[in-house]
């Protein structure tokens, strides 16, 4: 495979690239070149990246080609040695602009690395660049980026989902082998679903949030976006673990997640959540999920429909709690210490107002306003505190479900990728795209999206698998088994024709 | 829940250190009213004897050891400042 035909390389999962490196069939620099070629071609069409780190990436690849790890002791090579990985632009990279796709941070250069970046550095990974996203991770279509929308590689008239639209579209296009995203209400899983790739939101607290620009601190979690389930497990092995810099980080001995990749769900108990099969779920999506259900049954799993009544309120709870936390977190952007500042203001207060009014986009302002309202005197009890109580009920519903079931399944998104601009003027309609993914964030439990097939018009459909807190073992076992049974292997190669 | 008014939205904008032109204010009033009246649906839920959840982990205060460590150098801390003077951030006069 020594030639430069990048199409043979770029759609491989990282574990296969790792094999090729180990077997000395490909040099790291050859792999890197393929991916940066793909980036150059796809970037023009899809606007995947905010910052591309080509020169740095190619130089580092050459260094890795010559490193003793590569030359002498290939048996101990790390799983992500020389693997091109894209990072969502809300994860701090030292010395490399981290914009959160916002005007207010367009020139922000972090002075430290996020913990996940330090962990990837220890693997000698190659940073391809900083992936486009919805501003401050607020959005479900990636249309809220100050740097312009990302387009869906399967149909450039459609959105890639959000807020990790960049990372998901990058993996679908072969413009990196793996990516890291962040998920507050579905921001990893929903775009993974709309782009036909794998996206995992781990248990809250499993992956350090140190260096992840805060949106809603009780919900945010970093996770992998990959080409297959095995890569997701491998990448989680690297990024999960206790961190003294994150006080909500879980201090437990981490398992080897790859050990859970067993093709066996015999006697697995699976619940189909009635409240996530809402009327908004498109017939084609419903059909696709039903097909997966029959596959699971053929594999010896028990499948039943169950009801978690409080999930009906999850969307409402989320759109109170997340904006409330955001309004507090985003008060730090005042033009004093970093980021954009309005220089025409004569006084400090005027500077705050004009900086924030000019630096934030509409969706971010909308959420700050909702949050400020819900936390304001006179409304706190009826909105914020009430939402926190309903959140407890949602958690309790999940707890009782997991006494009986190993996993719960649902569509990841009620529809396939929608047209650009379609929901832009109707925030409430846009929020409904998160209806299936939000409950896992509110309960802090793990959930994955895997491709379930393509619609008649050729757009990916995603299946969501949810498990109890810290039961990533069940997530991976089910995802791995069903991935095999579904056998999804399509790529949007038309992009490169 | 009563309808949210333009005046309320102006008040919230003030609390949030934001400002809007008249057209944007009308749009936000309409959209905020739509969103808030939708989410107010949680008031149907009986939550008597249910405790609020602020986050999902059962942890309380997390303390670190009171040790002296090296901190961020001043020039690094100021490296992103829009304006600086000596070892501090420079801001317009306080009103």
CSV table of C-alpha atoms in Angstrom, one decimal, chain A residues 107-109 111 204 218 244 247-248 250 312-313 315-317 319-320 335-339 341 346-349 351-354 356-357 362 365-366 368-370 372-374 376 379 382-383 386-393 395 425 427-428 431 442-444, chain B residues 1-2 4 8-10 12-20 27-28 31-32 34-47 49-59 62 69 72 76-83 89-95:
chain,number,residue,atom,x,y,z
A,107,UNK,CA,-7.7,35.2,19.1
A,108,UNK,CA,-7.5,33.2,22.3
A,109,UNK,CA,-4.3,31.2,22.6
A,111,UNK,CA,-1.2,28.9,27.9
A,204,UNK,CA,-20.0,12.0,33.8
A,218,UNK,CA,-22.8,19.4,35.5
A,244,UNK,CA,-6.5,16.3,40.3
A,247,UNK,CA,-12.8,18.1,41.2
A,248,UNK,CA,-15.6,16.2,39.5
A,250,UNK,CA,-14.0,10.0,39.3
A,312,UNK,CA,-41.2,13.3,28.7
A,313,UNK,CA,-39.8,16.3,30.7
A,315,UNK,CA,-36.0,18.4,27.1
A,316,UNK,CA,-37.6,21.0,29.3
A,317,UNK,CA,-35.4,20.2,32.3
A,319,UNK,CA,-33.3,23.8,28.5
A,320,UNK,CA,-33.5,25.2,32.0
A,335,UNK,CA,-13.2,41.7,27.6
A,336,UNK,CA,-10.8,42.0,30.5
A,337,UNK,CA,-8.4,39.1,30.6
A,338,UNK,CA,-8.6,37.5,27.2
A,339,UNK,CA,-10.6,37.5,23.9
A,341,UNK,CA,-12.8,43.6,23.6
A,346,UNK,CA,-15.5,54.8,27.6
A,347,UNK,CA,-16.4,53.1,30.9
A,348,UNK,CA,-15.9,49.6,32.3
A,349,UNK,CA,-19.6,48.7,32.4
A,351,UNK,CA,-17.1,47.9,27.8
A,352,UNK,CA,-18.6,44.7,29.4
A,353,UNK,CA,-22.0,45.2,27.6
A,354,UNK,CA,-20.6,46.2,24.2
A,356,UNK,CA,-20.5,40.8,25.1
A,357,UNK,CA,-23.2,42.2,22.7
A,362,UNK,CA,-27.5,34.9,18.7
A,365,UNK,CA,-27.1,35.2,23.8
A,366,UNK,CA,-30.5,33.4,23.8
A,368,UNK,CA,-27.5,33.4,28.4
A,369,UNK,CA,-30.9,35.2,28.5
A,370,UNK,CA,-32.9,32.0,29.3
A,372,UNK,CA,-30.4,34.5,33.6
A,373,UNK,CA,-34.2,34.5,33.6
A,374,UNK,CA,-34.4,31.1,35.2
A,376,UNK,CA,-33.4,35.5,38.5
A,379,UNK,CA,-38.3,32.7,38.9
A,382,UNK,CA,-40.4,27.8,39.5
A,383,UNK,CA,-37.7,27.1,36.9
A,386,UNK,CA,-38.0,22.7,39.9
A,387,UNK,CA,-35.9,21.5,37.0
A,388,UNK,CA,-33.4,20.1,39.4
A,389,UNK,CA,-36.1,18.2,41.2
A,390,UNK,CA,-37.5,16.8,37.9
A,391,UNK,CA,-33.9,15.8,37.1
A,392,UNK,CA,-33.8,13.7,40.2
A,393,UNK,CA,-37.0,11.9,39.0
A,395,UNK,CA,-32.3,9.7,37.4
A,425,UNK,CA,-35.3,30.7,12.8
A,427,UNK,CA,-35.0,27.6,18.2
A,428,UNK,CA,-37.6,25.4,19.8
A,431,UNK,CA,-33.9,22.0,20.4
A,442,UNK,CA,-29.1,14.7,32.9
A,443,UNK,CA,-28.5,11.3,34.5
A,444,UNK,CA,-24.7,11.4,33.9
B,1,UNK,CA,-47.0,31.2,33.3
B,2,UNK,CA,-47.7,34.8,32.2
B,4,UNK,CA,-42.8,37.5,29.1
B,8,UNK,CA,-38.7,42.0,31.4
B,9,UNK,CA,-36.3,41.0,28.5
B,10,UNK,CA,-34.7,44.4,28.8
B,12,UNK,CA,-32.8,40.3,32.0
B,13,UNK,CA,-30.4,41.8,29.4
B,14,UNK,CA,-29.2,44.3,32.0
B,15,UNK,CA,-28.6,41.5,34.5
B,16,UNK,CA,-26.7,39.5,31.9
B,17,UNK,CA,-24.6,42.5,30.8
B,18,UNK,CA,-26.0,42.3,27.3
B,19,UNK,CA,-27.7,44.9,25.1
B,20,UNK,CA,-30.1,44.6,22.2
B,27,UNK,CA,-37.3,38.9,18.3
B,28,UNK,CA,-35.8,37.8,21.6
B,31,UNK,CA,-38.5,33.5,21.2
B,32,UNK,CA,-37.9,33.6,24.9
B,34,UNK,CA,-42.0,30.6,23.2
B,35,UNK,CA,-39.1,28.6,24.9
B,36,UNK,CA,-40.0,29.5,28.5
B,37,UNK,CA,-43.7,28.7,28.1
B,38,UNK,CA,-42.6,25.3,26.6
B,39,UNK,CA,-40.2,24.4,29.4
B,40,UNK,CA,-42.7,25.6,32.1
B,41,UNK,CA,-44.4,22.3,31.4
B,42,UNK,CA,-42.2,20.8,34.1
B,43,UNK,CA,-44.6,22.3,36.6
B,44,UNK,CA,-47.0,19.5,35.8
B,45,UNK,CA,-44.7,17.1,37.6
B,46,UNK,CA,-45.3,16.2,41.2
B,47,UNK,CA,-42.0,16.7,43.0
B,49,UNK,CA,-40.5,14.9,48.7
B,50,UNK,CA,-38.0,14.9,45.8
B,51,UNK,CA,-34.6,16.4,46.4
B,52,UNK,CA,-33.0,18.6,43.7
B,53,UNK,CA,-30.0,17.3,41.9
B,54,UNK,CA,-27.2,19.8,41.1
B,55,UNK,CA,-24.9,17.2,39.7
B,56,UNK,CA,-24.8,13.4,39.3
B,57,UNK,CA,-21.8,12.4,41.4
B,58,UNK,CA,-22.2,11.8,45.1
B,59,UNK,CA,-19.3,14.0,46.1
B,62,UNK,CA,-13.2,18.4,47.2
B,69,UNK,CA,3.2,25.3,44.1
B,72,UNK,CA,1.4,30.8,36.2
B,76,UNK,CA,1.8,34.1,30.5
B,77,UNK,CA,-1.3,35.2,32.4
B,78,UNK,CA,-1.2,38.5,30.5
B,79,UNK,CA,-0.5,37.0,27.2
B,80,UNK,CA,-4.1,37.1,26.0
B,81,UNK,CA,-5.0,40.4,27.6
B,82,UNK,CA,-6.6,42.9,25.2
B,83,UNK,CA,-4.8,45.7,27.1
B,89,UNK,CA,-4.9,44.1,33.1
B,90,UNK,CA,-5.8,47.5,31.8
B,91,UNK,CA,-9.5,48.5,31.8
B,92,UNK,CA,-11.5,51.6,31.0
B,93,UNK,CA,-12.4,53.8,34.0
B,94,UNK,CA,-14.9,52.3,36.5
B,95,UNK,CA,-18.2,54.0,36.4
